[in-house]
């Protein structure tokens, strides 16, 4: 047992559901007790999704506990097949159902004989993998299932597209800025003269997975999800993949060069040279390189920062801060414990200390000890920063609704470098302004004249009423006090009792 | 469209139970705030933790007095000893927070692996010297607000007994046998200083109200009753665990929320209290009848109640104008539905369907009777009451009926809005102040919000752009 208040990565089934609901026309059925379908709320709220989330629960209740699911799961699958006519139904076990040790595979087999949809059981162990690992596995599982099936029917498209093309693997629902990143990646590929063959899973269709191998290569933008699928496609179909996350000017250039290498080597043997493209983008489209030389950024030189997040974002941001902005990253960390070897290798040269933990209190302690000028982390670090009065830029999930911005905010590619430069600059209490304030001795210290908003003190608050007033949350207390006093004045009441307060509320509210 | 055939009794139906609601462990969110010296330990998995973390939003960052005892593979396969593990965690909690009570919330997982929380608690209680209350608020048996019901029902056993108080010598207290080995401290204090300023000697038998309400709302209800010459002896739960109310066979109890049927049963069966069956004080109509019912049981003639109710109604007129003749559909997820539907019917709305997770027809008898009467008075058809609803079917019905407002969970709110159906998020009714005369306006504030939003959008003719 572990005492826990907060977790960075969610339970396994969340990862499975995120992948399933990213595909078009795939329905997930959770084998779960009432209330475990909280995923639907998150998707509907955070993504402001207009469609019903294609996830339902086959409820595990007392009866199921006593008699087993028996026909229930099969019925729910066949019912959903008729109602929604999905291409695929993914039966998703939860932590509860995995202890029941029912033979879900058997239910899947039975159901699939009567459904038009394909039915598969998500193959994840709840006590061994987290949300991100589960997402990675589920994506691979679905791709493998459809390619194996297509192979048997001899339908796999092995013939490469005429022009160079790529699959983007790993952008999906509830991902941190994934939608914007995906748009930016497609633009990048287009400008390189590469066709986007398929984007998987977000917006993808399982019916078209048989044509995945027709792309020349795969692009895996995030470390956490998509690698397993890319590795499978490499092993099975010899498809090369690029797994360099194009975040920041340097990494974006490296990613493009890697693509160039693939296109220029066997079997494609093109003679593309992206150097001038990289130069032009770096000099004119991205402002980040220029920002690095501007005096604003100069003032950030040597300032201390701490970075914490998922492996992809924490590693990339650490590199940007150190290599592109001259900021001193005292500590870089990730909660992706399963991928720590990779993380350490990536950030080792660029920070003093590496932190691998999923305990937010440990992160908080280190922040308090280091006292950086800015934090780049998740929502949790933002709140730690608030408590310690240190600014924080959010760079990674877990996130709030404010991280699902309506405006265009990619982290990847050349527009992404601009966004990150803004984020970093704004987080460091405006470097230049701060510097000038220091020179001129800080803000004007004269106390602002605050008018007393309370009425004249011919009103008497009884002790009870004062106690009651103190129970009201601070941010509305003043307003309620004023309203009550105004009401009392109008009614010529000189003593404010609890009752007067309530009557005032009834009369004035609205 | 709506069936014009008039049904003069309430129709009850039961569907598949495939609906969306919050897990009952969410009750820790409001209960840890209400009981200020408590600590809630949810014994469950990452799934429970993830739900709480996301459902409670910013609350999680305020160092809340609750935590997960997260079960790991070793706990599930019984390689680890539950007793030792819980002891380790509770010692940690005692050291860090020193609460007056630790509440263990049992979850689906503890049910399935049959962890004997009720058996372990009394032993640990003695070793730690902190009372441990066990509540099984799991998704296998309960929905959302019923979580509070399980916690309060468990707390009933910890309320001091009437007789003990009388016998208790001043200042010190001998321990009574298990499971009440740790008796709330109030027994020492009761005789020294009255905890409740309202507990002056009264002429009627003691009255204890049950149901967790924000302290402001609780004092508003206290005050309303005081106006009728009724002193509320205590509340379950109290602001502090140490102040749990005294119970016994002379004590009258009355519920303030419709989801407290287990607590009511426990109060009657285990503590021999007398239950006052009344509608719930939600809306001015409900509040009036609630007070009247209490008065009549305690043999008191109510004064000025009708006028009070009338005054509240007239102050609501601006909102009522928006609501009259509009229709509403409750998808059902928090058990407040019948009371809210009854109030909205009185406001002039037409209720198509009352979805509800669980319907205790005995505990809600007075509320159901008032609903029926309200429908008669207003001349509207009786709504259908659908227990354990099926959200998929409900959405088909919503499509057909096109109600002016659907009261629903967040999972369906945005998709329904995108299909031109106005929605109000049902969970807000659980967290807003909705009880008593004073807060009637707050309910309508919530109900009318989507309608007022539409007026705004209409005014600036945005509607064609978003619906087009």
Short mmCIF file of C-alpha atoms in Angstrom, two decimals, chain A residues 1-11 13-14 33-38 40-42 44-45 48-53 57-62 65 76 79-80 83-84 95-96 99-100 125-128 130-131 379-380 383 387 398 400 468 471-472 498-499 502-503 505-506 509-510, chain B residues 17-23 41 45-47 49-51 53-55 60-61 63 66-73 75-76 85-86 88-89 92 97 108-109 111-113 115 139-143 215-216 219-220 223 227 308 390 392-393 395 410-412 414-415 418-419 438-439 441-442:
data_model
loop_
_atom_site.label_atom_id
_atom_site.label_comp_id
_atom_site.label_asym_id
_atom_site.label_seq_id
_atom_site.Cartn_x
_atom_site.Cartn_y
_atom_site.Cartn_z
CA UNK A 1 0.00 0.00 0.00
CA UNK A 2 1.15 3.47 -0.79
CA UNK A 3 -0.05 6.76 0.64
CA UNK A 4 -0.84 8.89 -2.41
CA UNK A 5 -2.37 12.28 -2.95
CA UNK A 6 -1.62 12.92 -6.57
CA UNK A 7 -0.45 10.99 -9.59
CA UNK A 8 1.21 12.15 -12.77
CA UNK A 9 0.16 9.27 -15.03
CA UNK A 10 -3.30 7.76 -14.79
CA UNK A 11 -4.36 4.12 -14.61
CA UNK A 13 -7.41 1.81 -18.90
CA UNK A 14 -7.28 5.58 -19.45
CA UNK A 33 -18.23 -0.63 -11.78
CA UNK A 34 -20.51 2.40 -11.79
CA UNK A 35 -18.60 5.67 -11.80
CA UNK A 36 -15.49 4.39 -13.59
CA UNK A 37 -16.55 6.06 -16.82
CA UNK A 38 -15.02 9.31 -15.66
CA UNK A 40 -16.08 10.58 -20.72
CA UNK A 41 -16.30 13.61 -18.45
CA UNK A 42 -12.66 14.47 -18.99
CA UNK A 44 -16.09 16.12 -22.97
CA UNK A 45 -14.81 18.86 -20.67
CA UNK A 48 -14.78 20.49 -25.33
CA UNK A 49 -15.79 17.56 -27.49
CA UNK A 50 -18.97 18.00 -29.51
CA UNK A 51 -19.64 14.31 -29.95
CA UNK A 52 -20.55 11.70 -27.40
CA UNK A 53 -17.42 9.93 -26.27
CA UNK A 57 -19.42 0.64 -19.41
CA UNK A 58 -20.62 -2.88 -18.96
CA UNK A 59 -21.40 -2.35 -15.30
CA UNK A 60 -19.90 -4.65 -12.70
CA UNK A 61 -22.27 -4.67 -9.74
CA UNK A 62 -23.23 -6.99 -6.88
CA UNK A 65 -19.82 -10.25 -8.34
CA UNK A 76 -23.45 -5.19 -24.17
CA UNK A 79 -26.07 -4.21 -28.37
CA UNK A 80 -23.41 -1.60 -29.10
CA UNK A 83 -26.71 0.73 -32.01
CA UNK A 84 -23.56 2.38 -33.28
CA UNK A 95 -8.44 -2.57 -12.22
CA UNK A 96 -11.63 -3.98 -10.73
CA UNK A 99 -9.07 -8.96 -10.11
CA UNK A 100 -12.25 -10.80 -11.00
CA UNK A 125 -2.05 -5.34 -17.03
CA UNK A 126 -3.41 -2.77 -14.62
CA UNK A 127 -0.96 -3.33 -11.88
CA UNK A 128 2.12 -3.24 -14.09
CA UNK A 130 0.42 3.13 -16.44
CA UNK A 131 -1.69 5.24 -18.77
CA UNK A 379 -0.07 21.62 -13.40
CA UNK A 380 1.24 20.20 -10.15
CA UNK A 383 0.67 24.92 -7.95
CA UNK A 387 2.80 28.33 -3.05
CA UNK A 398 -1.20 16.25 -16.57
CA UNK A 400 -6.12 21.49 -16.94
CA UNK A 468 -21.09 34.04 10.29
CA UNK A 471 -17.37 31.75 7.45
CA UNK A 472 -17.97 33.32 4.06
CA UNK A 498 -27.38 36.67 11.53
CA UNK A 499 -31.01 36.98 10.60
CA UNK A 502 -29.94 36.19 5.60
CA UNK A 503 -32.82 38.56 4.95
CA UNK A 505 -29.28 37.94 0.99
CA UNK A 506 -32.84 37.01 0.10
CA UNK A 509 -29.26 38.53 -4.31
CA UNK A 510 -29.32 38.30 -8.01
CA UNK B 17 -28.41 0.89 -15.05
CA UNK B 18 -26.03 1.89 -17.86
CA UNK B 19 -25.72 5.50 -16.83
CA UNK B 20 -23.05 7.95 -15.98
CA UNK B 21 -22.57 9.19 -12.45
CA UNK B 22 -19.78 10.02 -10.06
CA UNK B 23 -18.25 7.30 -7.96
CA UNK B 41 -8.39 7.54 3.63
CA UNK B 45 -6.49 1.66 -6.69
CA UNK B 46 -5.02 4.18 -9.10
CA UNK B 47 -8.42 4.35 -10.79
CA UNK B 49 -7.17 8.16 -7.18
CA UNK B 50 -7.34 9.35 -10.75
CA UNK B 51 -11.06 9.97 -10.43
CA UNK B 53 -7.76 13.96 -8.58
CA UNK B 54 -9.64 14.97 -11.70
CA UNK B 55 -13.10 15.35 -10.21
CA UNK B 60 -6.44 18.70 -4.69
CA UNK B 61 -3.79 21.40 -4.52
CA UNK B 63 -3.38 20.02 0.90
CA UNK B 66 -7.74 13.00 2.38
CA UNK B 67 -5.45 10.56 0.65
CA UNK B 68 -5.43 7.29 -1.21
CA UNK B 69 -4.15 4.11 0.28
CA UNK B 70 -3.16 2.88 -3.14
CA UNK B 71 -3.30 -0.90 -3.41
CA UNK B 72 -0.44 -2.51 -5.22
CA UNK B 73 -0.04 -5.93 -6.76
CA UNK B 75 -1.94 -6.19 -1.67
CA UNK B 76 -4.20 -7.75 -4.26
CA UNK B 85 -0.04 -1.94 5.76
CA UNK B 86 -2.97 0.08 7.06
CA UNK B 88 1.84 1.92 8.70
CA UNK B 89 -0.20 4.43 6.69
CA UNK B 92 1.97 8.29 9.12
CA UNK B 97 -1.98 15.56 10.47
CA UNK B 108 -14.80 -1.84 -5.26
CA UNK B 109 -11.39 -3.44 -4.93
CA UNK B 111 -14.99 -5.50 -1.70
CA UNK B 112 -13.77 -7.91 -4.31
CA UNK B 113 -10.66 -9.01 -2.46
CA UNK B 115 -10.46 -6.93 2.76
CA UNK B 139 -19.34 1.72 -7.16
CA UNK B 140 -20.58 -1.85 -6.97
CA UNK B 141 -23.42 -0.87 -4.67
CA UNK B 142 -23.87 2.88 -4.69
CA UNK B 143 -24.01 6.02 -6.81
CA UNK B 215 -22.31 25.55 7.97
CA UNK B 216 -24.01 28.70 6.67
CA UNK B 219 -27.42 27.80 10.58
CA UNK B 220 -30.03 29.16 8.19
CA UNK B 223 -32.78 29.79 12.45
CA UNK B 227 -38.51 31.06 14.58
CA UNK B 308 -42.72 33.56 4.38
CA UNK B 390 -30.00 3.83 -19.50
CA UNK B 392 -28.30 5.67 -24.44
CA UNK B 393 -32.09 5.24 -24.36
CA UNK B 395 -30.64 10.35 -25.29
CA UNK B 410 -20.70 16.56 -17.84
CA UNK B 411 -20.13 13.53 -20.05
CA UNK B 412 -23.26 14.43 -22.03
CA UNK B 414 -21.23 19.40 -24.39
CA UNK B 415 -22.46 16.81 -26.94
CA UNK B 418 -23.76 20.78 -29.77
CA UNK B 419 -27.06 19.20 -30.78
CA UNK B 438 -32.78 31.74 1.60
CA UNK B 439 -31.22 29.66 -1.16
CA UNK B 441 -32.83 31.79 -5.69
CA UNK B 442 -29.51 29.97 -6.00
#
